[in-house]
Coordinates of C-alpha atoms in Angstrom, one line a residue:
X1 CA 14.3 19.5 22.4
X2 CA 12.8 23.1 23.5
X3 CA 10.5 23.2 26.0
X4 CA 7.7 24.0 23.8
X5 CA 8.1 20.9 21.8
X6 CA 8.6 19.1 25.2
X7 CA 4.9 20.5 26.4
X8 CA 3.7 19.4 22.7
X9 CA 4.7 16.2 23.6
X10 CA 3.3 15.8 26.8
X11 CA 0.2 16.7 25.6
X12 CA 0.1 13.6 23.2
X13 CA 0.9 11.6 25.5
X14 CA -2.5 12.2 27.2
X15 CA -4.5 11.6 24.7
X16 CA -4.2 7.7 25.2
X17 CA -5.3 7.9 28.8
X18 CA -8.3 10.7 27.8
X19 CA -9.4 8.4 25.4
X20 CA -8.5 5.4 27.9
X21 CA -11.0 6.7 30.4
X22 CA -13.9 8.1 27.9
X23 CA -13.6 3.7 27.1
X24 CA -14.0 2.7 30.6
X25 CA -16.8 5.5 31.1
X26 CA -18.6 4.2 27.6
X27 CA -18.8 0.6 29.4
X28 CA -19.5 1.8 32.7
X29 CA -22.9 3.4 31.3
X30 CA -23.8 0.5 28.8
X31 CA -22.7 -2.6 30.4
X32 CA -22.9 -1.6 34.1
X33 CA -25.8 -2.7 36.6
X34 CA -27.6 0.1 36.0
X35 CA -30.3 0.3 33.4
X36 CA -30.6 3.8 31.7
X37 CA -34.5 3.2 30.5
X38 CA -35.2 2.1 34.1
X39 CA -32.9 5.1 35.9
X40 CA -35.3 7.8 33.6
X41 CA -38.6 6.0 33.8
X42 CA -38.5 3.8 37.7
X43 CA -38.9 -0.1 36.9
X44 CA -42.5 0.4 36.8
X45 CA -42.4 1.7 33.3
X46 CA -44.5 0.0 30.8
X47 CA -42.9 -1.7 27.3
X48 CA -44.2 0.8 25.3
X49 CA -42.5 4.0 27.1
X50 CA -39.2 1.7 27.7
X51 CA -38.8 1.4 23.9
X52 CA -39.2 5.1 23.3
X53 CA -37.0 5.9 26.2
X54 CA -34.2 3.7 24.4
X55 CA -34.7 4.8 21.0
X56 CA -34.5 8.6 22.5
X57 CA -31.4 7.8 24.5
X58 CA -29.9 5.9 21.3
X59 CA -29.4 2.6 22.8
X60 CA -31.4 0.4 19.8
X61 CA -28.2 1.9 17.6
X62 CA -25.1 -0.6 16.7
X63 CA -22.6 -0.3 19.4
X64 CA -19.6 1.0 17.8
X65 CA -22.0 4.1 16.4
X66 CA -22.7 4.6 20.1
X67 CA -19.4 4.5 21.1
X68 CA -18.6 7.0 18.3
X69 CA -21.1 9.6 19.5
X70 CA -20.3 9.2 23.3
X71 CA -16.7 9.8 22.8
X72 CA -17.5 13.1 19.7
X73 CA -20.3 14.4 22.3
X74 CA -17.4 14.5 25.6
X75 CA -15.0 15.7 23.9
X76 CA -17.2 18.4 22.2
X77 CA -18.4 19.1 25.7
X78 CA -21.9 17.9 24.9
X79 CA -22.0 16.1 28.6
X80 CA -25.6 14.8 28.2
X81 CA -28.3 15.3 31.3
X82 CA -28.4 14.2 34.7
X83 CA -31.1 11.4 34.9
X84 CA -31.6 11.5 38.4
X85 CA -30.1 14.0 41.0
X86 CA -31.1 17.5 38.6
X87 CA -33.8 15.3 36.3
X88 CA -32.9 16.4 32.8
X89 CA -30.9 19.4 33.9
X90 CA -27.4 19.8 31.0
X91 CA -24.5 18.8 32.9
X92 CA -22.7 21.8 31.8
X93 CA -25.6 24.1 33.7
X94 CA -24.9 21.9 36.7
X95 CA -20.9 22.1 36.4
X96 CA -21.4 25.8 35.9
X97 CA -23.6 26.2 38.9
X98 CA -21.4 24.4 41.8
X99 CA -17.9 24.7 39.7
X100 CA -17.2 28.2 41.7
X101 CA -17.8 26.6 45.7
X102 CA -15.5 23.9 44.9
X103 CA -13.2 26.3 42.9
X104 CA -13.6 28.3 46.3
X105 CA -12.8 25.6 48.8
X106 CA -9.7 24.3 46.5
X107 CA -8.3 27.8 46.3
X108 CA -8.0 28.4 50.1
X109 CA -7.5 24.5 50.9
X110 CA -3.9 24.7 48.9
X111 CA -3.5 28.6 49.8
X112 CA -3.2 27.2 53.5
X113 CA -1.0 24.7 53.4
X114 CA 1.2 26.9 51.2
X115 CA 1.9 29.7 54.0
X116 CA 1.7 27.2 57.0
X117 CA 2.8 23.7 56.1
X118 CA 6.0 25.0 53.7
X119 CA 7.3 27.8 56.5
X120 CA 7.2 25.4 59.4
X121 CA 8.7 23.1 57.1
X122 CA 11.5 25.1 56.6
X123 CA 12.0 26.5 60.4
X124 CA 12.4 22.5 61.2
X125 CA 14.8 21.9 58.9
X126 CA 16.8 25.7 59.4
X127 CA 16.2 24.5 63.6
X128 CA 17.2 20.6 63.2
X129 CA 16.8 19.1 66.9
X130 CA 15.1 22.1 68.6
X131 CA 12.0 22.2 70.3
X132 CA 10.6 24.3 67.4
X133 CA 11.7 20.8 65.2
X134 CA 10.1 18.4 67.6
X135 CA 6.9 20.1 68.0
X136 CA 6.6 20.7 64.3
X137 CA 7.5 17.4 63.4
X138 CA 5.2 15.8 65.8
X139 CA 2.4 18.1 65.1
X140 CA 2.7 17.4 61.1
X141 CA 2.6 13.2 62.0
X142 CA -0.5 13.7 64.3
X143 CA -2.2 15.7 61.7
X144 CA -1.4 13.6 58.6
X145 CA -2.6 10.6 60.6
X146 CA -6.2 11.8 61.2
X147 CA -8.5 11.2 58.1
X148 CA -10.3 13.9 56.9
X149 CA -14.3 12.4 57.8
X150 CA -13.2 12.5 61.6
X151 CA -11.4 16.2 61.4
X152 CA -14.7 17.4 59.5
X153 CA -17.1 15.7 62.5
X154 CA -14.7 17.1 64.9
X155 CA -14.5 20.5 63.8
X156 CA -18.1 20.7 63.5
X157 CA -18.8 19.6 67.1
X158 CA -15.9 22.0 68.5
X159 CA -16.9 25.3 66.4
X160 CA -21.0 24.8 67.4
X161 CA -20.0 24.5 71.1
X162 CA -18.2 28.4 70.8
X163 CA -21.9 29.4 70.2
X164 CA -23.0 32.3 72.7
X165 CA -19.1 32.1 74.3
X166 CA -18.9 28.3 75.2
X167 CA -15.5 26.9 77.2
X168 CA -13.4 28.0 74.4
X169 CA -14.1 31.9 75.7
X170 CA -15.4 33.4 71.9
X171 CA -18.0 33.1 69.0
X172 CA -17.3 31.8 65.9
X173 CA -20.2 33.1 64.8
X174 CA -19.9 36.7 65.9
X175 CA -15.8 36.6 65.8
X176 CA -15.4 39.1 62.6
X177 CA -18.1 38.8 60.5
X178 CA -21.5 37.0 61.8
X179 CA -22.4 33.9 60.0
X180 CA -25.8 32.1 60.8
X181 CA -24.6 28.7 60.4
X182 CA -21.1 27.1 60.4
X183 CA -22.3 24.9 57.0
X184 CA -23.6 25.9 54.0
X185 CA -22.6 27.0 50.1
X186 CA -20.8 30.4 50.0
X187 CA -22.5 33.0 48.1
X188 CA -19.8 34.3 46.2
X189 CA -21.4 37.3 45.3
X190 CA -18.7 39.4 47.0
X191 CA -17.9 41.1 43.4
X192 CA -19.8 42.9 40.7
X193 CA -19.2 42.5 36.8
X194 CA -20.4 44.6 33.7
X195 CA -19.9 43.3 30.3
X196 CA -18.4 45.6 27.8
X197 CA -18.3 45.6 24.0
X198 CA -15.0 44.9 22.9
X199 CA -13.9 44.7 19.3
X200 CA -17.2 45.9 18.5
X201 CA -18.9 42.3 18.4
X202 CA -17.5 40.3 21.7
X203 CA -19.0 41.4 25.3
X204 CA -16.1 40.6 28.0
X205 CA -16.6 41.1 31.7
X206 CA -14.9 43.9 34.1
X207 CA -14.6 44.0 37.2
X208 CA -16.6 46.7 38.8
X209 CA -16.3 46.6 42.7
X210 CA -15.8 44.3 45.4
X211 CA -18.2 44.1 49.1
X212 CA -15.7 43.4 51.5
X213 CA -17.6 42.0 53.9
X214 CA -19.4 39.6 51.7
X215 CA -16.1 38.3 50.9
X216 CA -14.9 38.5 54.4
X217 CA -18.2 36.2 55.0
X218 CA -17.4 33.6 52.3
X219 CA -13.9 33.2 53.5
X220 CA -15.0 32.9 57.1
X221 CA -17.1 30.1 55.6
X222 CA -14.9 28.0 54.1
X223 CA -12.3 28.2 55.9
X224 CA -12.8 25.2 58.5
X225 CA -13.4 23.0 55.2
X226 CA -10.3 24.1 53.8
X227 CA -8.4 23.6 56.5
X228 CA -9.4 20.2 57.1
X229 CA -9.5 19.4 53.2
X230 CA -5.6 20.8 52.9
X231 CA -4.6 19.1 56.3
X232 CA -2.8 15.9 54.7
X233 CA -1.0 18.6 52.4
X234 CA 0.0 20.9 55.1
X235 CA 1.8 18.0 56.7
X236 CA 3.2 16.6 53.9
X237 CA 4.6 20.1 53.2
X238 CA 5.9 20.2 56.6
X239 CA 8.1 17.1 56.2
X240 CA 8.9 17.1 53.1
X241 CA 10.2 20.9 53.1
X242 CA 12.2 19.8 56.5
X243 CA 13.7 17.3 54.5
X244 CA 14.9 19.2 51.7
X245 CA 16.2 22.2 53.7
X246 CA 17.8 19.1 56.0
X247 CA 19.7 17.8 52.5
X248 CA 20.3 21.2 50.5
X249 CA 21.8 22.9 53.7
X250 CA 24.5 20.3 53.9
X251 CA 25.1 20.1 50.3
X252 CA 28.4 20.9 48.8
X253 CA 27.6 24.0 47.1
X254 CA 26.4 25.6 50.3
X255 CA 29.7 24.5 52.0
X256 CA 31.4 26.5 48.9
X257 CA 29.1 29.6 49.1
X258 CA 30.1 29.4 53.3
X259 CA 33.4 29.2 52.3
X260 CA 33.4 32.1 50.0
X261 CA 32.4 34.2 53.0
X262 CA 28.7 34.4 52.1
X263 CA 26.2 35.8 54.4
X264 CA 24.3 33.1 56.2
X265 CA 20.8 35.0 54.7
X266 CA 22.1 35.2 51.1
X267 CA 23.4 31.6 51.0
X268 CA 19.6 30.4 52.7
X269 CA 17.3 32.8 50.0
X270 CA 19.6 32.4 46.9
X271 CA 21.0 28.9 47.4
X272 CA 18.8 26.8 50.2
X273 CA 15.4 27.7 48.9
X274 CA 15.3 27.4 45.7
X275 CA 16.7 24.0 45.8
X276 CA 15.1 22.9 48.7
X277 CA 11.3 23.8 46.5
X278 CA 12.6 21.3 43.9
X279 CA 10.9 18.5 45.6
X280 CA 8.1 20.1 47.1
X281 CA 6.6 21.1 43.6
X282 CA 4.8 17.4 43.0
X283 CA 3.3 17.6 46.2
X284 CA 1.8 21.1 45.5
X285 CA 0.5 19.6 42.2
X286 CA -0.8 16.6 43.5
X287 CA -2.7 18.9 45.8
X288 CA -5.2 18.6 43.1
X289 CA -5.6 14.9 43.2
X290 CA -6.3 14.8 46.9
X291 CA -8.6 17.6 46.6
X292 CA -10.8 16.2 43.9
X293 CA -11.2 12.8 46.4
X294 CA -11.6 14.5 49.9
X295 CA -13.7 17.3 48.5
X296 CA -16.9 14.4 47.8
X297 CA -16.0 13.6 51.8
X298 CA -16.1 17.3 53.1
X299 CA -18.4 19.0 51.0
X300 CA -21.1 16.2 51.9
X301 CA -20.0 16.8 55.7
X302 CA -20.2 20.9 55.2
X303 CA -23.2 20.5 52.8
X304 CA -21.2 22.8 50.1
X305 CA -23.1 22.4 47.3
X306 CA -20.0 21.6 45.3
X307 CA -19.0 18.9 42.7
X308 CA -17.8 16.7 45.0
X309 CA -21.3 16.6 46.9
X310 CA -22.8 16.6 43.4
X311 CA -20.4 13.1 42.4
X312 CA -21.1 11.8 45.5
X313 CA -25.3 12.0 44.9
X314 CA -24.8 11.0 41.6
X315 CA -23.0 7.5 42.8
X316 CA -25.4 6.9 45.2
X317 CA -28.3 7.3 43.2
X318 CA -27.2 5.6 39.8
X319 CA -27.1 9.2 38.0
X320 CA -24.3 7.7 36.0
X321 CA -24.5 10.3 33.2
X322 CA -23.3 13.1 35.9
X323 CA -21.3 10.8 37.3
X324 CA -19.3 9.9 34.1
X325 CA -19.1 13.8 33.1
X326 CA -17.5 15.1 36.4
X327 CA -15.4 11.8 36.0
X328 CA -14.6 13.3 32.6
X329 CA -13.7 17.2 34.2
X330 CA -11.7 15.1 37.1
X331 CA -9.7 13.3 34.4
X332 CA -9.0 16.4 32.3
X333 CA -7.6 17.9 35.7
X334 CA -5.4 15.8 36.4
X335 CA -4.1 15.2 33.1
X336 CA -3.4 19.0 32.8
X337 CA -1.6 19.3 36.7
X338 CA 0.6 16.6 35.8
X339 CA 1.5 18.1 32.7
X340 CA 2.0 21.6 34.5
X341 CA 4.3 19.6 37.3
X342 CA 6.7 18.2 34.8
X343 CA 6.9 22.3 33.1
X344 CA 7.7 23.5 36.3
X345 CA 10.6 21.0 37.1
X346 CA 12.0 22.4 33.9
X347 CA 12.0 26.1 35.2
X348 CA 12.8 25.2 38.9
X349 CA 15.4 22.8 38.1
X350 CA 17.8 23.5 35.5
X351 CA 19.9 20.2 35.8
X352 CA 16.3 18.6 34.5
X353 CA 16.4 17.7 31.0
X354 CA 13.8 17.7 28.1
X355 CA 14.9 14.4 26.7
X356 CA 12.1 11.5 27.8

């Protein structure tokens, strides 16, 4: 099987669970405690109004014709309107609006753990039994052991008592670029785009300069979020990568390389890595699942005015139409990262097969 048809595959295999979770969504919305008619109009709404509200919203129509429509409208991207939170905003104005903060805060909250958890990962397991091991090891436990709610409350209370000099002996918000506040939605207006013609009839965006400092401002800003949203990855990084560097370096093939009068730094690069990343790569991917969960958590903390704030506002106030759409992008995320994890065993690892 090549590996195109293997990706083929793997995408039909996701259509069940898409289709799986538009189900569960569908009942959610129709059968769940909520009343739609009473989450647009407040329970004071009169019989008249209620039985225009549900004709509008289509709930007087046979249930199998609404399931029909709710499942053609997702997957056409027709995601409806928030009821509650935006009142009759589109969800895909919303989703557009406070997509790029969370894109933001994902970006560095995986970039992090990538350069910090995966090299002290691989010092450990270079340096088994060291101090440089023991502290590392030790430092990755503590940190994977404190939830994210208490880091966020934590780093809040330590960075606000820097202000004016404090005990720690600096500013955050004068060190490097000066920030107002320590919370808050980046502006992400650091670049600036023109749309040209191209082809005659379609307009695509260039890239047309970047302000430095407004980017050296937004990543100032999200950077105590990220660090505490990527903190359980960083340490999982940490021991995992000591693990795998702990079991490639003794394997058999390295003993042959050693034995063939190899550099120490050729057989590490060409040999240890490589193999050694093999089982880091679901982690990485799975990044993405713990991000999408401890994002609601820390962008509520940070006030980011992110999806994960959004999904959180819509739970808590019955908006379940915005709640079952970013359930719906969630899903599609995670369908599409696990799909991208099993590609990139096939490249990593040759000795992987295509056969299921």
């Amino acid at each position: 099987m090549s590996r195109w048809r293997y990706f083929f595959k793997r995408l039909l295999l996701s259509i069940p669970v898409l289709f799986l979770v538009l189900t569960f969504m569908f009942v959610l919305l129709r059968m769940g405690p909520v009343n739609p008619v009473a989450a647009r109009l407040g329970p004071e709404a009169t019989g008249a109004e209620a039985e225009r509200m549900r004709e509008r919203l289509g709930l007087n129509d046979p249930l199998w014709e609404q399931y029909l429509d709710f499942v053609t409208n997702f997957l056409t991207f027709d995601l409806g309107q928030s009821w509650v939170v935006y009142g009759d905003w589109e969800v895909t104005s919303i989703v557009m609006t406070a997509g790029p903060p969370t894109l933001w805060l994902g970006f560095w909250a995986i970039l992090l753990p990538l350069f910090i958890g995966i090299p002290l990962g691989f010092y450990a397991g270079l340096r088994p039994n060291s101090w440089g091991d023991y502290t590392a090891s030790v430092s990755g436990i503590l940190w994977q052991a404190m939830p994210n709610f208490w880091l966020c409350i934590l780093l809040l209370a330590l960075l606000r008592q820097t202000q004016g000099g404090g005990w720690l002996g600096f500013d955050w918000y004068t060190f490097g670029p000066e920030i107002r506040s320590i919370t808050g939605t980046p502006d992400l207006a650091f670049f600036s785009v023109s749309w040209i013609d191209a082809f005659g009839a379609v307009s695509v965006p260039l890239l047309t300069g970047i302000d430095w400092g407004a980017l050296a401002v937004d990543i100032k800003l999200i950077l105590p979020p990220a660090i505490v949203l990527g903190s359980a990855s960083m340490a999982a990084e940490l021991r995992i990568g000591r693990t795998a560097i702990l079991e490639t370096i003794n394997s058999n093939y390295v003993e042959t390389a050693r034995a063939k009068g190899l550099k120490e730094r050729a057989i590490v690069w060409k040999h240890v890595f490589r193999n050694a990343l093999i089982p880091l790569v679901p982690v990485i991917t799975n990044e993405a699942f713990l991000l999408i969960g401890g994002s609601v958590i820390v962008e509520s903390i940070f006030n980011i005015n992110g999806l994960g704030r959004i999904f959180f506002l819509a739970i808590t106030q019955g908006d379940l139409p915005l709640a079952g759409a970013l359930l719906f992008i969630f899903t599609l995320i995670i369908i599409f990262l696990n799909i991208l994890q099993d590609f990139l065993y096939t490249i990593i690892d040759p000795r992987v097969g295509y056969e299921r």
